Amino acid sequence: MTPQAKLIFTSSLILGTTITISSNHWITAWAGLEINTLAILPLIAKSHHPRAIEAATKYFLTQATASALLLFSAMMNAWYTGQWDITQLTHPTACLILTSALAMKLGLAPFHFWFPEVLQGSPLTTALLLSTLMKFPPMTLLFMTSPSLNPTLLTYMAILSTALGGWMGLNQTQIRKILAFSSISHLGWMAIIVSYHPKLTLLNFYLYSLITATVFLTLNTIKTSKLSTLMTTWTKTPALSTMLLLTLLSLAGLPPFTGFLPKWLIIQELTKQSMAPAATMISLLSLLSLFFYLRLAYCATITLPPHTTNHMKQWHASKPTPSAIAILTTTSTMLLPISPLIL
């Protein structure tokens, strides 16, 4: 892909995201989402591999369906109430259809099936965009419409997401698929709290994006996409592998790291809202995803392969680690002490 084409697609992505997050009218929000979808498709399919083409096709079909549902819910609401304003969504059927549309856009269970397949067919940098930037516009729409949405439905979808994200990621060997199921699991944490404390959802999303960006950029630096390849990286880049271990533990939400902050605040808020059973269930289900983070961390740092694994050996080239990764790693592991400022 030529640099000019990359520039056009990247600027279109930024434009689409900006239009959606700054709009008050449903039509402009929908237009921004469409620009986003069309701009990311060439980036998914740029390798011309059959799997990449398949991923781009799946992505296009699901996003087009979700956009149609979103427009349908907006039109239904406008038909009954005469309002095109995003915050004035009051009709119950329109709210239900919008919840389904945003769940499909985000990859929230039970509309999550497309996400691991699309991520597996994309390059690591595009997979990073799909996991973070592409989820920002639908997340802002969820934030803006949160007072109108059904909290019981969102709670059920959130618990289902956390359960499926944990269970389905257990037997994966492809790192992109593991990170896709990790994303589905994190979306459960974001959805469960959006009706009660929408700002916590955004905080969770920002920190999740930060930590996921660190993991994807580290994997892109060490050119790894399978667990078997990850096992041989320790001898090549020991410092980077150590930081990858800490970042994965932060993504899992273990206490001394940044990733613990949103989970702690969400559990606290759920308990205040008399939802202790839901908080207990989602906390226990997140232990499932903790298992595959530990598996990734174990492969990255603790194992040295005793025999030759089934993949092409890589050259031992010691390049300096990009400063962006150093900054991202520091912030994604050490932000917990500033939590009083957020509170």
GROMACS .gro file of C-alpha atoms in nm:
model
  343
    1MET     CA    1   0.000   0.000   0.000
    2THR     CA    2   0.139   0.340  -0.099
    3PRO     CA    3   0.204   0.609   0.165
    4GLN     CA    4  -0.055   0.837  -0.001
    5ALA     CA    5  -0.325   0.569   0.030
    6LYS     CA    6  -0.229   0.508   0.395
    7LEU     CA    7  -0.251   0.882   0.463
    8ILE     CA    8  -0.598   0.903   0.304
    9PHE     CA    9  -0.733   0.603   0.500
   10THR     CA   10  -0.581   0.718   0.830
   11SER     CA   11  -0.716   1.073   0.793
   12SER     CA   12  -1.058   0.928   0.698
   13LEU     CA   13  -1.051   0.719   1.018
   14ILE     CA   14  -0.975   1.029   1.227
   15LEU     CA   15  -1.241   1.228   1.039
   16GLY     CA   16  -1.510   0.959   1.084
   17THR     CA   17  -1.433   0.923   1.456
   18THR     CA   18  -1.438   1.302   1.507
   19ILE     CA   19  -1.771   1.342   1.323
   20THR     CA   20  -1.939   1.072   1.533
   21ILE     CA   21  -1.810   1.180   1.874
   22SER     CA   22  -1.890   1.549   1.814
   23SER     CA   23  -2.237   1.506   1.663
   24ASN     CA   24  -2.575   1.569   1.824
   25HIS     CA   25  -2.783   1.444   1.531
   26TRP     CA   26  -2.833   1.075   1.452
   27ILE     CA   27  -2.766   1.117   1.078
   28THR     CA   28  -2.422   1.278   1.128
   29ALA     CA   29  -2.331   1.011   1.387
   30TRP     CA   30  -2.431   0.741   1.137
   31ALA     CA   31  -2.233   0.911   0.857
   32GLY     CA   32  -1.921   0.919   1.077
   33LEU     CA   33  -1.957   0.547   1.153
   34GLU     CA   34  -1.989   0.471   0.779
   35ILE     CA   35  -1.675   0.673   0.694
   36ASN     CA   36  -1.491   0.478   0.966
   37THR     CA   37  -1.604   0.140   0.831
   38LEU     CA   38  -1.508   0.221   0.471
   39ALA     CA   39  -1.167   0.361   0.576
   40ILE     CA   40  -1.062   0.055   0.779
   41LEU     CA   41  -1.158  -0.206   0.514
   42PRO     CA   42  -0.851  -0.151   0.288
   43LEU     CA   43  -0.626  -0.163   0.597
   44ILE     CA   44  -0.771  -0.505   0.691
   45ALA     CA   45  -0.745  -0.646   0.337
   46LYS     CA   46  -0.408  -0.490   0.240
   47SER     CA   47  -0.212  -0.819   0.250
   48HIS     CA   48  -0.444  -0.974  -0.019
   49HIS     CA   49  -0.431  -1.305   0.169
   50PRO     CA   50  -0.759  -1.504   0.146
   51ARG     CA   51  -0.798  -1.483   0.525
   52ALA     CA   52  -0.756  -1.103   0.516
   53ILE     CA   53  -1.017  -1.073   0.239
   54GLU     CA   54  -1.252  -1.295   0.440
   55ALA     CA   55  -1.195  -1.080   0.752
   56ALA     CA   56  -1.270  -0.759   0.556
   57THR     CA   57  -1.590  -0.913   0.413
   58LYS     CA   58  -1.710  -1.028   0.756
   59TYR     CA   59  -1.630  -0.688   0.904
   60PHE     CA   60  -1.815  -0.505   0.625
   61LEU     CA   61  -2.129  -0.723   0.657
   62THR     CA   62  -2.156  -0.695   1.037
   63GLN     CA   63  -2.085  -0.321   1.044
   64ALA     CA   64  -2.331  -0.254   0.762
   65THR     CA   65  -2.601  -0.451   0.949
   66ALA     CA   66  -2.525  -0.264   1.273
   67SER     CA   67  -2.536   0.074   1.092
   68ALA     CA   68  -2.871  -0.014   0.932
   69LEU     CA   69  -3.012  -0.110   1.274
   70LEU     CA   70  -2.879   0.214   1.427
   71LEU     CA   71  -3.042   0.422   1.153
   72PHE     CA   72  -3.366   0.223   1.188
   73SER     CA   73  -3.379   0.285   1.565
   74ALA     CA   74  -3.311   0.659   1.511
   75MET     CA   75  -3.586   0.680   1.246
   76MET     CA   76  -3.832   0.494   1.470
   77ASN     CA   77  -3.758   0.730   1.758
   78ALA     CA   78  -3.796   1.033   1.526
   79TRP     CA   79  -4.125   0.892   1.392
   80TYR     CA   80  -4.278   0.860   1.740
   81THR     CA   81  -4.122   1.159   1.918
   82GLY     CA   82  -4.018   1.402   1.641
   83GLN     CA   83  -3.664   1.415   1.787
   84TRP     CA   84  -3.339   1.348   1.596
   85ASP     CA   85  -3.123   1.446   1.895
   86ILE     CA   86  -2.902   1.161   2.022
   87THR     CA   87  -2.975   1.232   2.388
   88GLN     CA   88  -3.355   1.238   2.330
   89LEU     CA   89  -3.392   0.864   2.265
   90THR     CA   90  -3.710   0.776   2.456
   91HIS     CA   91  -3.907   0.516   2.259
   92PRO     CA   92  -3.857   0.170   2.424
   93THR     CA   93  -3.840  -0.033   2.099
   94ALA     CA   94  -3.593   0.216   1.949
   95CYS     CA   95  -3.379   0.181   2.266
   96LEU     CA   96  -3.382  -0.199   2.232
   97ILE     CA   97  -3.280  -0.188   1.863
   98LEU     CA   98  -3.007   0.067   1.940
   99THR     CA   99  -2.866  -0.157   2.217
  100SER     CA  100  -2.843  -0.444   1.963
  101ALA     CA  101  -2.682  -0.216   1.701
  102LEU     CA  102  -2.417  -0.079   1.940
  103ALA     CA  103  -2.348  -0.430   2.077
  104MET     CA  104  -2.289  -0.547   1.720
  105LYS     CA  105  -2.062  -0.249   1.647
  106LEU     CA  106  -1.857  -0.312   1.964
  107GLY     CA  107  -1.850  -0.693   1.956
  108LEU     CA  108  -2.045  -0.732   2.281
  109ALA     CA  109  -2.199  -1.077   2.338
  110PRO     CA  110  -2.423  -1.223   2.193
  111PHE     CA  111  -2.312  -1.027   1.880
  112HIS     CA  112  -1.941  -1.101   1.929
  113PHE     CA  113  -1.880  -1.383   1.677
  114TRP     CA  114  -1.731  -1.163   1.403
  115PHE     CA  115  -1.465  -1.000   1.619
  116PRO     CA  116  -1.210  -1.283   1.680
  117GLU     CA  117  -1.227  -1.388   1.313
  118VAL     CA  118  -1.171  -1.035   1.185
  119LEU     CA  119  -0.884  -0.973   1.428
  120GLN     CA  120  -0.719  -1.302   1.328
  121GLY     CA  121  -0.727  -1.202   0.959
  122SER     CA  122  -0.584  -0.851   1.017
  123PRO     CA  123  -0.222  -0.735   1.059
  124LEU     CA  124  -0.121  -0.647   1.418
  125THR     CA  125  -0.137  -0.269   1.365
  126THR     CA  126  -0.485  -0.291   1.207
  127ALA     CA  127  -0.593  -0.527   1.487
  128LEU     CA  128  -0.486  -0.257   1.734
  129LEU     CA  129  -0.703   0.000   1.551
  130LEU     CA  130  -0.999  -0.241   1.550
  131SER     CA  131  -0.964  -0.305   1.924
  132THR     CA  132  -0.927   0.058   2.031
  133LEU     CA  133  -0.998   0.345   1.787
  134MET     CA  134  -1.285   0.173   1.603
  135LYS     CA  135  -1.467   0.110   1.931
  136PHE     CA  136  -1.448   0.471   2.042
  137PRO     CA  137  -1.739   0.613   1.829
  138PRO     CA  138  -1.992   0.340   1.932
  139MET     CA  139  -1.870   0.376   2.293
  140THR     CA  140  -1.945   0.751   2.286
  141LEU     CA  141  -2.293   0.678   2.147
  142LEU     CA  142  -2.345   0.427   2.430
  143PHE     CA  143  -2.228   0.695   2.675
  144MET     CA  144  -2.468   0.958   2.534
  145THR     CA  145  -2.773   0.729   2.525
  146SER     CA  146  -2.697   0.551   2.857
  147PRO     CA  147  -2.988   0.710   3.055
  148SER     CA  148  -3.238   0.566   2.801
  149LEU     CA  149  -3.102   0.210   2.781
  150ASN     CA  150  -3.236  -0.088   2.976
  151PRO     CA  151  -2.995  -0.157   3.269
  152THR     CA  152  -3.118  -0.518   3.321
  153LEU     CA  153  -3.056  -0.610   2.957
  154LEU     CA  154  -2.710  -0.448   2.964
  155THR     CA  155  -2.623  -0.637   3.287
  156TYR     CA  156  -2.718  -0.972   3.130
  157MET     CA  157  -2.522  -0.892   2.812
  158ALA     CA  158  -2.223  -0.781   3.019
  159ILE     CA  159  -2.214  -1.102   3.227
  160LEU     CA  160  -2.254  -1.310   2.909
  161SER     CA  161  -1.966  -1.117   2.746
  162THR     CA  162  -1.733  -1.168   3.040
  163ALA     CA  163  -1.822  -1.540   3.054
  164LEU     CA  164  -1.781  -1.603   2.680
  165GLY     CA  165  -1.469  -1.387   2.654
  166GLY     CA  166  -1.309  -1.594   2.931
  167TRP     CA  167  -1.425  -1.940   2.821
  168MET     CA  168  -1.362  -1.908   2.448
  169GLY     CA  169  -1.014  -1.765   2.497
  170LEU     CA  170  -0.895  -2.059   2.707
  171ASN     CA  171  -0.794  -2.300   2.428
  172GLN     CA  172  -0.660  -2.048   2.174
  173THR     CA  173  -0.303  -2.055   2.046
  174GLN     CA  174  -0.322  -1.746   1.821
  175ILE     CA  175  -0.236  -1.430   2.015
  176ARG     CA  176  -0.469  -1.206   1.812
  177LYS     CA  177  -0.766  -1.431   1.893
  178ILE     CA  178  -0.670  -1.433   2.263
  179LEU     CA  179  -0.663  -1.052   2.261
  180ALA     CA  180  -1.000  -1.046   2.078
  181PHE     CA  181  -1.162  -1.256   2.353
  182SER     CA  182  -0.988  -1.035   2.609
  183SER     CA  183  -1.155  -0.735   2.442
  184ILE     CA  184  -1.499  -0.904   2.457
  185SER     CA  185  -1.443  -0.975   2.828
  186HIS     CA  186  -1.344  -0.611   2.898
  187LEU     CA  187  -1.650  -0.485   2.709
  188GLY     CA  188  -1.860  -0.675   2.964
  189TRP     CA  189  -1.707  -0.463   3.243
  190MET     CA  190  -1.781  -0.147   3.046
  191ALA     CA  191  -2.143  -0.241   2.964
  192ILE     CA  192  -2.241  -0.342   3.318
  193ILE     CA  193  -2.169   0.002   3.464
  194VAL     CA  194  -2.278   0.231   3.178
  195SER     CA  195  -2.635   0.283   3.310
  196TYR     CA  196  -2.519   0.366   3.663
  197HIS     CA  197  -2.193   0.557   3.616
  198PRO     CA  198  -2.120   0.631   3.246
  199LYS     CA  199  -1.791   0.813   3.322
  200LEU     CA  200  -1.650   0.491   3.469
  201THR     CA  201  -1.723   0.318   3.137
  202LEU     CA  202  -1.515   0.580   2.954
  203LEU     CA  203  -1.234   0.556   3.213
  204ASN     CA  204  -1.231   0.178   3.170
  205PHE     CA  205  -1.223   0.216   2.791
  206TYR     CA  206  -0.934   0.466   2.798
  207LEU     CA  207  -0.721   0.249   3.028
  208TYR     CA  208  -0.809  -0.067   2.832
  209SER     CA  209  -0.706   0.109   2.506
  210LEU     CA  210  -0.379   0.224   2.663
  211ILE     CA  211  -0.282  -0.123   2.789
  212THR     CA  212  -0.397  -0.301   2.470
  213ALA     CA  213  -0.196  -0.056   2.257
  214THR     CA  214   0.113  -0.143   2.463
  215VAL     CA  215   0.058  -0.518   2.412
  216PHE     CA  216  -0.006  -0.491   2.037
  217LEU     CA  217   0.290  -0.258   1.972
  218THR     CA  218   0.520  -0.484   2.176
  219LEU     CA  219   0.405  -0.789   1.979
  220ASN     CA  220   0.451  -0.594   1.656
  221THR     CA  221   0.808  -0.502   1.758
  222ILE     CA  222   0.904  -0.863   1.834
  223LYS     CA  223   0.706  -0.986   1.526
  224THR     CA  224   0.499  -1.243   1.714
  225SER     CA  225   0.147  -1.370   1.648
  226LYS     CA  226   0.151  -1.728   1.787
  227LEU     CA  227   0.224  -1.871   2.132
  228SER     CA  228   0.491  -2.103   1.990
  229THR     CA  229   0.682  -1.802   1.848
  230LEU     CA  230   0.633  -1.607   2.170
  231MET     CA  231   0.826  -1.880   2.358
  232THR     CA  232   1.149  -1.796   2.172
  233THR     CA  233   1.141  -1.418   2.221
  234TRP     CA  234   1.291  -1.421   2.572
  235THR     CA  235   1.644  -1.483   2.442
  236LYS     CA  236   1.604  -1.210   2.181
  237THR     CA  237   1.450  -0.920   2.379
  238PRO     CA  238   1.454  -1.002   2.753
  239ALA     CA  239   1.369  -0.648   2.873
  240LEU     CA  240   1.075  -0.612   2.636
  241SER     CA  241   0.947  -0.959   2.731
  242THR     CA  242   0.962  -0.867   3.101
  243MET     CA  243   0.760  -0.551   3.039
  244LEU     CA  244   0.513  -0.754   2.829
  245LEU     CA  245   0.465  -0.982   3.131
  246LEU     CA  246   0.383  -0.680   3.354
  247THR     CA  247   0.152  -0.527   3.092
  248LEU     CA  248  -0.041  -0.854   3.055
  249LEU     CA  249  -0.084  -0.874   3.433
  250SER     CA  250  -0.210  -0.513   3.423
  251LEU     CA  251  -0.458  -0.609   3.146
  252ALA     CA  252  -0.576  -0.893   3.369
  253GLY     CA  253  -0.653  -0.635   3.642
  254LEU     CA  254  -0.414  -0.750   3.915
  255PRO     CA  255  -0.377  -0.505   4.209
  256PRO     CA  256  -0.050  -0.312   4.192
  257PHE     CA  257  -0.101  -0.226   3.822
  258THR     CA  258  -0.311   0.029   3.630
  259GLY     CA  259  -0.563  -0.231   3.509
  260PHE     CA  260  -0.686  -0.287   3.865
  261LEU     CA  261  -0.817   0.070   3.895
  262PRO     CA  262  -1.130   0.049   3.669
  263LYS     CA  263  -1.227  -0.295   3.805
  264TRP     CA  264  -1.197  -0.175   4.163
  265LEU     CA  265  -1.410   0.136   4.093
  266ILE     CA  266  -1.672  -0.066   3.899
  267ILE     CA  267  -1.708  -0.324   4.179
  268GLN     CA  268  -1.738  -0.041   4.431
  269GLU     CA  269  -2.010   0.135   4.225
  270LEU     CA  270  -2.204  -0.190   4.166
  271THR     CA  271  -2.203  -0.258   4.541
  272LYS     CA  272  -2.337   0.095   4.604
  273GLN     CA  273  -2.618   0.024   4.354
  274SER     CA  274  -2.716  -0.292   4.553
  275MET     CA  275  -2.584  -0.515   4.274
  276ALA     CA  276  -2.343  -0.721   4.485
  277PRO     CA  277  -2.446  -1.055   4.317
  278ALA     CA  278  -2.370  -0.912   3.969
  279ALA     CA  279  -2.038  -0.772   4.096
  280THR     CA  280  -1.946  -1.110   4.247
  281MET     CA  281  -2.038  -1.296   3.928
  282ILE     CA  282  -1.847  -1.066   3.691
  283SER     CA  283  -1.541  -1.074   3.923
  284LEU     CA  284  -1.541  -1.455   3.930
  285LEU     CA  285  -1.586  -1.477   3.553
  286SER     CA  286  -1.289  -1.246   3.498
  287LEU     CA  287  -1.073  -1.515   3.661
  288LEU     CA  288  -1.123  -1.717   3.342
  289SER     CA  289  -0.952  -1.450   3.136
  290LEU     CA  290  -0.684  -1.417   3.405
  291PHE     CA  291  -0.588  -1.777   3.318
  292PHE     CA  292  -0.508  -1.702   2.954
  293TYR     CA  293  -0.324  -1.378   3.043
  294LEU     CA  294  -0.106  -1.584   3.278
  295ARG     CA  295  -0.059  -1.836   2.997
  296LEU     CA  296   0.059  -1.558   2.764
  297ALA     CA  297   0.284  -1.416   3.036
  298TYR     CA  298   0.424  -1.763   3.107
  299CYS     CA  299   0.502  -1.818   2.737
  300ALA     CA  300   0.657  -1.472   2.704
  301THR     CA  301   0.901  -1.490   2.996
  302ILE     CA  302   0.917  -1.810   3.195
  303THR     CA  303   0.947  -2.080   2.928
  304LEU     CA  304   1.261  -2.151   2.737
  305PRO     CA  305   1.178  -2.408   2.469
  306PRO     CA  306   1.351  -2.740   2.545
  307HIS     CA  307   1.327  -2.854   2.182
  308THR     CA  308   1.300  -2.691   1.839
  309THR     CA  309   0.947  -2.564   1.795
  310ASN     CA  310   0.751  -2.589   1.475
  311HIS     CA  311   0.821  -2.250   1.321
  312MET     CA  312   1.082  -2.050   1.138
  313LYS     CA  313   1.369  -1.928   1.355
  314GLN     CA  314   1.421  -1.553   1.369
  315TRP     CA  315   1.746  -1.360   1.356
  316HIS     CA  316   1.880  -1.228   1.683
  317ALA     CA  317   1.886  -0.857   1.607
  318SER     CA  318   1.903  -0.618   1.901
  319LYS     CA  319   1.725  -0.304   1.786
  320PRO     CA  320   1.647  -0.027   2.034
  321THR     CA  321   1.291  -0.036   2.168
  322PRO     CA  322   1.078   0.255   2.033
  323SER     CA  323   1.029   0.527   2.296
  324ALA     CA  324   0.648   0.514   2.243
  325ILE     CA  325   0.644   0.158   2.377
  326ALA     CA  326   0.856   0.261   2.677
  327ILE     CA  327   0.614   0.545   2.765
  328LEU     CA  328   0.303   0.329   2.707
  329THR     CA  329   0.443   0.043   2.917
  330THR     CA  330   0.520   0.276   3.206
  331THR     CA  331   0.171   0.429   3.203
  332SER     CA  332  -0.006   0.095   3.159
  333THR     CA  333   0.161  -0.053   3.467
  334MET     CA  334   0.218   0.237   3.708
  335LEU     CA  335  -0.089   0.465   3.704
  336LEU     CA  336  -0.258   0.315   4.014
  337PRO     CA  337  -0.103   0.567   4.260
  338ILE     CA  338  -0.282   0.858   4.085
  339SER     CA  339  -0.625   0.702   4.154
  340PRO     CA  340  -0.707   0.960   4.429
  341LEU     CA  341  -0.693   1.230   4.158
  342ILE     CA  342  -0.958   1.042   3.956
  343LEU     CA  343  -1.175   0.980   4.264
   0.00000   0.00000   0.00000
